[in-house]
Amino acid sequence: MQFAKRLDPLQFNVFADMDRAKAQARAAGQNVIDLSLGSSDLPAAAHITDAIAHSLSDTSTHGYLLFNGTRDFREAAAIWYEQKFGIAVNPETEVLPLIGSQEGTAHLPLAVLNPGDFALLLDPGYPSHAGGVHLAGGQIYPMPILAENAFLPIFEDIPAAVLAQSKMMVLSYPHNPTTAIAPLAFFEKAVAFCREHRLVLVHDFPYVDLVFDDRNSLIEVESGNEEEYRKLMAPSVFQADRDKSVAIEFFTLSKSYSMGGFRVGYAIGNSKLIAALRQVKAAVDFNQYRGILNGAISALTGPQDTVRTSVETFRKRRDAFVNALQGIGWQVPVPPATMYVWAKLPEPWAQDSVKFCTQLVQSTGVAASPGAGFGKSGEGYVRFALVESPAILETAVRKIAEFLN
């Protein structure tokens, strides 16, 4: 058989490659501690799963679900966003349900790019951002994000010839894999830049709630001054683009609500961008089972204490893992957000993250993600996902120490 050339750039996938390495380690008898995939091990809250369970006996939920049938979910998403960021959202024209936010970021290039157009992507960045551009026949201009620049791109470094052919810029903060947070001033600069160069600004925002940075005052301020509370949060792009002139933002319930397997996400943004993405989506799929959206509504409108509990759980894991790494002499920065640790590799693996991760899982059973899988600028790093208890994370570090020695 002959397959489409658009598959060629999709051959290297960090998750698929590590999945094969983990399978080989298990076949060799290793007990794998899997820190390679950012899939939360925490359960969804009972009020969420109860809503889904109660839907099963309602036969009206068993059929196809079209856009108009998602109104209750869209309204819940709009209210959630307005309560969180103080910006009004029209659920009819500015919200679109998605089968996970990755569906949206991968499909949006089909609505924005013509073959040959450039998309400006973070390097390192999440692999599906590049995958969607490749499928749309677009070109990628990687914007390097380096530690010395707080893992923020330098817009002035983008060549004029590339900008002339560019149609979209993709950002994502708090950032996977570097864990960086972008300040509101950066988003204001990004919005102004995209307006000037007529770019669609895409912000992938899955870690909206997973912010630590020793911000214990979040809980204290939450019941007090709302404006002060928002200053402590990771900013939304619409705090810089309040009239939604150029931007679209993607959310997921996978991280905040531990609903990764349920595949629920949504986009909020410029009404024309929402309509264009809806056209692509209509050609590809229907929506999820209505019962899952009922669970998502319960998540967005119900008690939020489980979100804060999840954040505190990941904070404790972060502290345990970082302290253990530093205890064996591997100095890593303390992540301010997300569920990852982004660690610069020691010699002799400083420029071969794939080899490090492959040998690590083969020798110890500890699986991590090589930085090279997230882009050229990710080489020399490794990403650990904090998806195990502190005790298991500390065991993983002991195994890593044995490997390094």
Tab-separated table of C-alpha atoms in Angstrom:
chain	number	residue	atom	x	y	z
A	1	MET	CA	0.000	0.000	0.000
A	2	GLN	CA	1.053	3.606	-0.553
A	3	PHE	CA	0.176	6.133	2.134
A	4	ALA	CA	-0.125	9.899	2.112
A	5	LYS	CA	3.091	11.893	2.479
A	6	ARG	CA	1.453	13.886	5.291
A	7	LEU	CA	2.151	10.899	7.544
A	8	ASP	CA	5.923	11.267	7.115
A	9	PRO	CA	6.469	14.031	9.704
A	10	LEU	CA	4.303	12.151	12.209
A	11	GLN	CA	6.660	9.168	12.463
A	12	PHE	CA	8.470	10.333	15.617
A	13	ASN	CA	6.173	10.453	18.624
A	14	VAL	CA	7.676	10.719	22.085
A	15	PHE	CA	4.817	8.871	23.755
A	16	ALA	CA	4.717	6.007	21.225
A	17	ASP	CA	8.476	5.534	21.380
A	18	MET	CA	8.521	5.406	25.160
A	19	ASP	CA	5.521	3.069	25.122
A	20	ARG	CA	7.584	0.565	23.143
A	21	ALA	CA	10.536	0.987	25.522
A	22	LYS	CA	8.261	0.391	28.528
A	23	ALA	CA	6.807	-2.737	26.927
A	24	GLN	CA	10.295	-4.094	26.345
A	25	ALA	CA	11.282	-3.358	29.963
A	26	ARG	CA	8.188	-5.190	31.268
A	27	ALA	CA	8.906	-8.134	28.969
A	28	ALA	CA	12.397	-8.266	30.482
A	29	GLY	CA	10.897	-8.497	33.981
A	30	GLN	CA	11.203	-4.872	35.108
A	31	ASN	CA	8.602	-3.395	37.485
A	32	VAL	CA	7.945	-0.158	35.606
A	33	ILE	CA	7.416	3.119	37.459
A	34	ASP	CA	5.834	5.116	34.661
A	35	LEU	CA	6.616	8.831	34.932
A	36	SER	CA	6.505	9.362	31.175
A	37	LEU	CA	2.855	10.198	30.564
A	38	GLY	CA	0.989	13.149	32.084
A	39	SER	CA	-2.177	11.205	32.829
A	40	SER	CA	-3.414	11.918	36.337
A	41	ASP	CA	-3.673	8.882	38.591
A	42	LEU	CA	-6.184	10.674	40.827
A	43	PRO	CA	-9.877	9.698	40.571
A	44	ALA	CA	-12.648	11.939	39.331
A	45	ALA	CA	-14.816	13.243	42.183
A	46	ALA	CA	-17.887	11.248	43.216
A	47	HIS	CA	-20.372	13.975	42.220
A	48	ILE	CA	-18.944	13.810	38.686
A	49	THR	CA	-19.130	10.039	38.281
A	50	ASP	CA	-22.558	9.980	39.957
A	51	ALA	CA	-23.905	12.367	37.313
A	52	ILE	CA	-22.562	10.101	34.575
A	53	ALA	CA	-23.916	6.963	36.244
A	54	HIS	CA	-27.384	8.462	36.654
A	55	SER	CA	-27.420	9.323	32.939
A	56	LEU	CA	-27.016	5.730	31.881
A	57	SER	CA	-30.591	4.780	32.744
A	58	ASP	CA	-31.947	7.789	30.817
A	59	THR	CA	-32.428	6.401	27.323
A	60	SER	CA	-32.730	9.917	25.877
A	61	THR	CA	-28.955	10.225	26.377
A	62	HIS	CA	-28.152	7.249	24.176
A	63	GLY	CA	-28.350	8.871	20.734
A	64	TYR	CA	-26.123	11.164	18.714
A	65	LEU	CA	-25.458	14.513	20.334
A	66	LEU	CA	-25.370	17.517	17.997
A	67	PHE	CA	-24.261	21.064	18.791
A	68	ASN	CA	-27.650	22.337	19.972
A	69	GLY	CA	-27.844	19.466	22.441
A	70	THR	CA	-24.682	20.706	24.165
A	71	ARG	CA	-26.196	24.016	25.287
A	72	ASP	CA	-26.221	23.147	29.007
A	73	PHE	CA	-22.539	22.254	28.871
A	74	ARG	CA	-21.651	25.402	26.919
A	75	GLU	CA	-23.503	27.529	29.464
A	76	ALA	CA	-21.672	25.813	32.335
A	77	ALA	CA	-18.319	26.436	30.614
A	78	ALA	CA	-19.156	30.100	30.025
A	79	ILE	CA	-20.216	30.611	33.657
A	80	TRP	CA	-17.103	28.800	34.920
A	81	TYR	CA	-14.873	31.043	32.839
A	82	GLU	CA	-16.638	34.268	33.826
A	83	GLN	CA	-16.483	33.376	37.511
A	84	LYS	CA	-12.782	32.539	37.243
A	85	PHE	CA	-11.576	35.450	35.116
A	86	GLY	CA	-14.330	38.073	35.275
A	87	ILE	CA	-14.835	38.149	31.491
A	88	ALA	CA	-18.231	37.467	29.923
A	89	VAL	CA	-18.560	34.661	27.364
A	90	ASN	CA	-21.443	34.018	24.957
A	91	PRO	CA	-22.222	30.270	25.167
A	92	GLU	CA	-23.930	30.318	21.750
A	93	THR	CA	-21.124	31.817	19.674
A	94	GLU	CA	-17.958	31.746	21.796
A	95	VAL	CA	-17.872	28.194	23.239
A	96	LEU	CA	-17.339	24.875	21.461
A	97	PRO	CA	-17.285	21.444	23.177
A	98	LEU	CA	-14.376	19.223	22.196
A	99	ILE	CA	-13.392	15.587	22.636
A	100	GLY	CA	-10.442	16.681	24.740
A	101	SER	CA	-8.581	19.931	24.105
A	102	GLN	CA	-6.058	18.038	21.949
A	103	GLU	CA	-8.798	17.531	19.383
A	104	GLY	CA	-9.178	21.291	19.141
A	105	THR	CA	-5.503	22.177	18.900
A	106	ALA	CA	-4.967	19.461	16.284
A	107	HIS	CA	-7.988	20.403	14.162
A	108	LEU	CA	-7.775	24.206	14.309
A	109	PRO	CA	-4.923	24.401	11.749
A	110	LEU	CA	-7.291	22.815	9.213
A	111	ALA	CA	-9.535	25.852	9.657
A	112	VAL	CA	-6.773	28.490	9.633
A	113	LEU	CA	-3.879	27.356	7.433
A	114	ASN	CA	-3.589	26.891	3.710
A	115	PRO	CA	-0.821	24.582	2.465
A	116	GLY	CA	2.515	26.327	2.859
A	117	ASP	CA	1.372	28.795	5.527
A	118	PHE	CA	3.514	29.043	8.643
A	119	ALA	CA	2.442	28.369	12.209
A	120	LEU	CA	4.639	29.751	14.999
A	121	LEU	CA	5.041	27.079	17.680
A	122	LEU	CA	6.873	26.903	20.976
A	123	ASP	CA	10.037	24.798	20.960
A	124	PRO	CA	9.905	22.670	23.077
A	125	GLY	CA	6.153	22.239	22.965
A	126	TYR	CA	3.328	19.727	23.070
A	127	PRO	CA	3.579	17.294	20.102
A	128	SER	CA	-0.050	17.568	18.921
A	129	HIS	CA	0.454	21.265	18.180
A	130	ALA	CA	2.950	20.313	15.469
A	131	GLY	CA	0.901	17.322	14.339
A	132	GLY	CA	-2.117	19.441	13.481
A	133	VAL	CA	-0.001	21.828	11.402
A	134	HIS	CA	1.543	18.938	9.461
A	135	LEU	CA	-1.898	17.458	8.723
A	136	ALA	CA	-3.039	20.840	7.406
A	137	GLY	CA	-0.054	21.045	5.043
A	138	GLY	CA	1.412	23.988	6.923
A	139	GLN	CA	4.990	24.813	7.765
A	140	ILE	CA	6.309	25.122	11.313
A	141	TYR	CA	8.536	27.900	12.548
A	142	PRO	CA	9.820	26.805	15.980
A	143	MET	CA	10.151	29.634	18.499
A	144	PRO	CA	12.931	28.498	20.881
A	145	ILE	CA	12.105	28.950	24.548
A	146	LEU	CA	15.174	28.885	26.761
A	147	ALA	CA	15.791	28.939	30.497
A	148	GLU	CA	17.657	32.250	30.240
A	149	ASN	CA	14.486	33.831	28.789
A	150	ALA	CA	12.189	32.324	31.448
A	151	PHE	CA	11.029	29.866	28.762
A	152	LEU	CA	9.229	32.644	26.856
A	153	PRO	CA	9.665	33.155	23.078
A	154	ILE	CA	11.402	36.231	21.698
A	155	PHE	CA	9.028	37.587	19.042
A	156	GLU	CA	11.670	39.940	17.658
A	157	ASP	CA	13.738	36.931	16.536
A	158	ILE	CA	11.084	35.719	14.082
A	159	PRO	CA	12.286	36.499	10.515
A	160	ALA	CA	10.183	38.975	8.528
A	161	ALA	CA	9.929	36.501	5.636
A	162	VAL	CA	8.389	33.911	7.971
A	163	LEU	CA	5.957	36.415	9.475
A	164	ALA	CA	4.786	37.363	5.991
A	165	GLN	CA	3.668	33.750	5.462
A	166	SER	CA	2.402	33.108	9.007
A	167	LYS	CA	-1.249	32.677	9.962
A	168	MET	CA	-1.191	31.506	13.561
A	169	MET	CA	0.839	31.438	16.765
A	170	VAL	CA	0.384	28.739	19.406
A	171	LEU	CA	1.213	29.415	23.068
A	172	SER	CA	0.600	27.296	26.158
A	173	TYR	CA	1.233	28.539	29.710
A	174	PRO	CA	1.590	27.060	32.287
A	175	HIS	CA	3.843	25.226	29.890
A	176	ASN	CA	4.271	21.551	29.144
A	177	PRO	CA	7.044	20.453	29.377
A	178	THR	CA	9.049	23.304	30.960
A	179	THR	CA	6.460	24.103	33.721
A	180	ALA	CA	6.927	27.860	33.111
A	181	ILE	CA	4.200	30.430	33.783
A	182	ALA	CA	3.820	33.451	31.495
A	183	PRO	CA	2.877	36.783	33.116
A	184	LEU	CA	-0.050	38.855	31.892
A	185	ALA	CA	2.375	41.409	30.430
A	186	PHE	CA	3.689	38.698	28.096
A	187	PHE	CA	0.168	37.920	26.860
A	188	GLU	CA	-0.467	41.618	26.281
A	189	LYS	CA	2.663	41.722	24.137
A	190	ALA	CA	1.607	38.559	22.290
A	191	VAL	CA	-1.864	39.932	21.541
A	192	ALA	CA	-0.418	43.201	20.228
A	193	PHE	CA	2.075	41.247	18.085
A	194	CYS	CA	-0.641	39.029	16.616
A	195	ARG	CA	-2.881	41.992	15.881
A	196	GLU	CA	-0.009	43.763	14.119
A	197	HIS	CA	0.848	40.742	11.977
A	198	ARG	CA	-2.708	39.467	11.474
A	199	LEU	CA	-2.114	36.184	13.268
A	200	VAL	CA	-4.582	33.931	15.042
A	201	LEU	CA	-3.413	33.570	18.642
A	202	VAL	CA	-4.019	30.071	20.014
A	203	HIS	CA	-3.583	29.464	23.730
A	204	ASP	CA	-3.652	25.885	24.985
A	205	PHE	CA	-4.571	26.149	28.684
A	206	PRO	CA	-4.844	22.640	30.206
A	207	TYR	CA	-2.988	23.552	33.422
A	208	VAL	CA	-5.150	26.526	34.313
A	209	ASP	CA	-5.560	25.270	37.899
A	210	LEU	CA	-2.304	23.378	38.441
A	211	VAL	CA	-0.322	26.321	39.773
A	212	PHE	CA	1.802	26.059	42.927
A	213	ASP	CA	4.691	28.506	43.223
A	214	ASP	CA	4.114	28.573	46.993
A	215	ARG	CA	0.845	30.420	46.389
A	216	ASN	CA	-0.849	29.349	49.605
A	217	SER	CA	-2.546	32.740	49.562
A	218	LEU	CA	-4.792	31.484	46.751
A	219	ILE	CA	-7.126	29.804	49.238
A	220	GLU	CA	-6.949	32.741	51.635
A	221	VAL	CA	-7.692	35.339	48.962
A	222	GLU	CA	-10.340	33.310	47.150
A	223	SER	CA	-13.138	34.378	49.457
A	224	GLY	CA	-11.899	37.949	49.592
A	225	ASN	CA	-10.868	40.381	46.867
A	226	GLU	CA	-11.558	38.740	43.489
A	227	GLU	CA	-9.114	40.975	41.620
A	228	GLU	CA	-6.308	40.052	44.007
A	229	TYR	CA	-7.207	36.379	43.600
A	230	ARG	CA	-6.918	36.630	39.802
A	231	LYS	CA	-3.498	38.245	40.080
A	232	LEU	CA	-2.257	35.047	41.747
A	233	MET	CA	-3.591	32.774	39.000
A	234	ALA	CA	-2.037	31.823	35.707
A	235	PRO	CA	-3.505	34.401	33.287
A	236	SER	CA	-5.969	33.695	30.516
A	237	VAL	CA	-5.214	35.118	27.081
A	238	PHE	CA	-8.527	36.995	27.221
A	239	GLN	CA	-7.294	39.120	30.079
A	240	ALA	CA	-5.101	40.618	27.347
A	241	ASP	CA	-7.630	40.260	24.498
A	242	ARG	CA	-10.844	41.171	26.273
A	243	ASP	CA	-12.836	41.768	23.098
A	244	LYS	CA	-11.688	38.373	21.730
A	245	SER	CA	-10.303	40.021	18.603
A	246	VAL	CA	-7.605	37.479	17.659
A	247	ALA	CA	-7.561	34.663	20.184
A	248	ILE	CA	-8.963	31.248	20.976
A	249	GLU	CA	-8.224	29.355	24.198
A	250	PHE	CA	-8.470	25.622	24.832
A	251	PHE	CA	-9.479	24.045	28.130
A	252	THR	CA	-9.700	20.464	29.328
A	253	LEU	CA	-11.197	18.665	32.309
A	254	SER	CA	-8.382	16.093	32.213
A	255	LYS	CA	-6.053	17.850	34.659
A	256	SER	CA	-8.177	19.941	37.032
A	257	TYR	CA	-10.919	17.325	37.395
A	258	SER	CA	-8.969	14.086	36.740
A	259	MET	CA	-11.206	13.246	33.767
A	260	GLY	CA	-8.522	12.387	31.202
A	261	GLY	CA	-10.171	9.169	30.062
A	262	PHE	CA	-13.551	10.866	29.612
A	263	ARG	CA	-12.108	13.129	26.879
A	264	VAL	CA	-13.869	16.398	27.655
A	265	GLY	CA	-12.542	19.755	26.589
A	266	TYR	CA	-13.808	22.993	25.113
A	267	ALA	CA	-12.709	26.092	23.268
A	268	ILE	CA	-13.574	29.668	24.174
A	269	GLY	CA	-12.784	32.474	21.794
A	270	ASN	CA	-13.405	34.727	18.847
A	271	SER	CA	-16.786	33.806	17.390
A	272	LYS	CA	-15.437	33.451	13.832
A	273	LEU	CA	-12.702	31.095	15.000
A	274	ILE	CA	-15.233	29.076	16.986
A	275	ALA	CA	-17.497	28.830	13.922
A	276	ALA	CA	-14.597	27.754	11.693
A	277	LEU	CA	-13.453	25.058	14.132
A	278	ARG	CA	-17.063	23.903	14.461
A	279	GLN	CA	-17.163	23.389	10.673
A	280	VAL	CA	-14.107	21.146	10.815
A	281	LYS	CA	-15.470	19.275	13.805
A	282	ALA	CA	-18.823	18.690	12.075
A	283	ALA	CA	-17.006	16.938	9.223
A	284	VAL	CA	-15.087	14.655	11.598
A	285	ASP	CA	-17.245	13.627	14.545
A	286	PHE	CA	-20.261	14.090	16.780
A	287	ASN	CA	-19.951	15.045	20.429
A	288	GLN	CA	-19.359	12.751	23.394
A	289	TYR	CA	-22.031	10.710	25.053
A	290	ARG	CA	-24.437	13.133	26.734
A	291	GLY	CA	-23.917	11.422	30.096
A	292	ILE	CA	-20.220	12.340	30.026
A	293	LEU	CA	-21.143	15.976	29.394
A	294	ASN	CA	-23.558	15.753	32.332
A	295	GLY	CA	-20.585	14.725	34.445
A	296	ALA	CA	-18.578	17.617	33.033
A	297	ILE	CA	-21.361	20.050	33.918
A	298	SER	CA	-21.311	18.689	37.447
A	299	ALA	CA	-17.532	19.210	37.551
A	300	LEU	CA	-17.707	22.835	36.392
A	301	THR	CA	-20.700	23.848	38.504
A	302	GLY	CA	-20.201	21.652	41.577
A	303	PRO	CA	-17.848	21.850	44.565
A	304	GLN	CA	-14.324	22.913	43.616
A	305	ASP	CA	-12.620	21.636	46.760
A	306	THR	CA	-11.451	18.515	44.918
A	307	VAL	CA	-9.537	20.741	42.484
A	308	ARG	CA	-7.688	22.392	45.351
A	309	THR	CA	-7.046	18.973	46.892
A	310	SER	CA	-5.561	17.732	43.601
A	311	VAL	CA	-3.307	20.785	43.350
A	312	GLU	CA	-2.101	20.216	46.907
A	313	THR	CA	-1.471	16.543	46.113
A	314	PHE	CA	0.726	17.450	43.155
A	315	ARG	CA	2.486	20.100	45.211
A	316	LYS	CA	3.481	17.481	47.805
A	317	ARG	CA	4.648	15.135	45.070
A	318	ARG	CA	6.652	17.933	43.460
A	319	ASP	CA	8.372	18.724	46.739
A	320	ALA	CA	9.149	15.072	47.487
A	321	PHE	CA	10.546	14.400	44.020
A	322	VAL	CA	12.606	17.594	43.744
A	323	ASN	CA	14.015	17.148	47.259
A	324	ALA	CA	14.949	13.560	46.466
A	325	LEU	CA	16.654	14.538	43.200
A	326	GLN	CA	18.571	17.290	44.915
A	327	GLY	CA	19.509	14.781	47.612
A	328	ILE	CA	21.354	12.663	45.031
A	329	GLY	CA	23.078	15.718	43.602
A	330	TRP	CA	20.781	16.359	40.615
A	331	GLN	CA	19.933	20.040	40.960
A	332	VAL	CA	16.603	20.890	39.322
A	333	PRO	CA	14.455	24.020	39.608
A	334	VAL	CA	11.231	23.799	41.612
A	335	PRO	CA	8.329	23.780	39.119
A	336	PRO	CA	5.890	26.664	39.675
A	337	ALA	CA	3.042	24.834	37.886
A	338	THR	CA	1.838	21.727	35.984
A	339	MET	CA	2.355	18.102	37.008
A	340	TYR	CA	5.906	17.755	35.709
A	341	VAL	CA	9.547	18.242	36.571
A	342	TRP	CA	11.719	19.507	33.696
A	343	ALA	CA	15.277	18.475	34.454
A	344	LYS	CA	18.482	19.310	32.642
A	345	LEU	CA	20.368	16.099	31.941
A	346	PRO	CA	23.806	15.423	33.418
A	347	GLU	CA	26.744	14.101	31.422
A	348	PRO	CA	27.138	11.890	29.478
A	349	TRP	CA	23.501	12.225	28.331
A	350	ALA	CA	23.452	16.028	28.058
A	351	GLN	CA	22.713	15.846	24.329
A	352	ASP	CA	21.015	12.462	24.056
A	353	SER	CA	17.766	12.471	26.001
A	354	VAL	CA	16.301	9.549	24.040
A	355	LYS	CA	19.258	7.322	24.923
A	356	PHE	CA	19.030	8.380	28.581
A	357	CYS	CA	15.321	7.530	28.817
A	358	THR	CA	15.702	4.254	26.928
A	359	GLN	CA	18.600	3.062	29.062
A	360	LEU	CA	16.941	4.283	32.261
A	361	VAL	CA	13.757	2.274	31.750
A	362	GLN	CA	15.685	-0.789	30.562
A	363	SER	CA	18.029	-0.693	33.570
A	364	THR	CA	15.691	0.437	36.362
A	365	GLY	CA	12.092	0.334	35.152
A	366	VAL	CA	11.749	4.108	35.648
A	367	ALA	CA	10.123	5.635	32.556
A	368	ALA	CA	10.418	9.322	31.653
A	369	SER	CA	9.926	11.410	28.506
A	370	PRO	CA	12.977	12.567	26.525
A	371	GLY	CA	13.136	16.303	25.992
A	372	ALA	CA	13.986	15.834	22.309
A	373	GLY	CA	10.484	14.502	21.758
A	374	PHE	CA	9.091	17.969	22.494
A	375	GLY	CA	11.289	19.778	19.978
A	376	LYS	CA	14.893	20.622	19.122
A	377	SER	CA	15.227	23.015	22.062
A	378	GLY	CA	14.089	20.260	24.403
A	379	GLU	CA	17.238	18.227	23.794
A	380	GLY	CA	19.344	17.991	26.906
A	381	TYR	CA	16.301	17.736	29.196
A	382	VAL	CA	14.038	15.026	30.523
A	383	ARG	CA	10.434	15.361	31.711
A	384	PHE	CA	9.160	13.446	34.722
A	385	ALA	CA	5.384	13.280	35.330
A	386	LEU	CA	4.347	13.390	38.994
A	387	VAL	CA	1.728	10.662	38.641
A	388	GLU	CA	2.751	8.479	41.572
A	389	SER	CA	2.701	8.863	45.357
A	390	PRO	CA	5.636	10.562	47.130
A	391	ALA	CA	6.891	7.174	48.362
A	392	ILE	CA	7.007	5.729	44.849
A	393	LEU	CA	8.585	8.920	43.493
A	394	GLU	CA	11.310	8.645	46.115
A	395	THR	CA	11.828	4.991	45.141
A	396	ALA	CA	12.170	6.106	41.527
A	397	VAL	CA	14.855	8.596	42.511
A	398	ARG	CA	16.793	5.886	44.360
A	399	LYS	CA	16.724	3.800	41.182
A	400	ILE	CA	17.810	6.834	39.150
A	401	ALA	CA	20.730	7.340	41.559
A	402	GLU	CA	21.845	3.748	41.022
A	403	PHE	CA	21.635	4.258	37.263
A	404	LEU	CA	23.628	7.502	37.342
A	405	ASN	CA	26.331	5.873	39.468
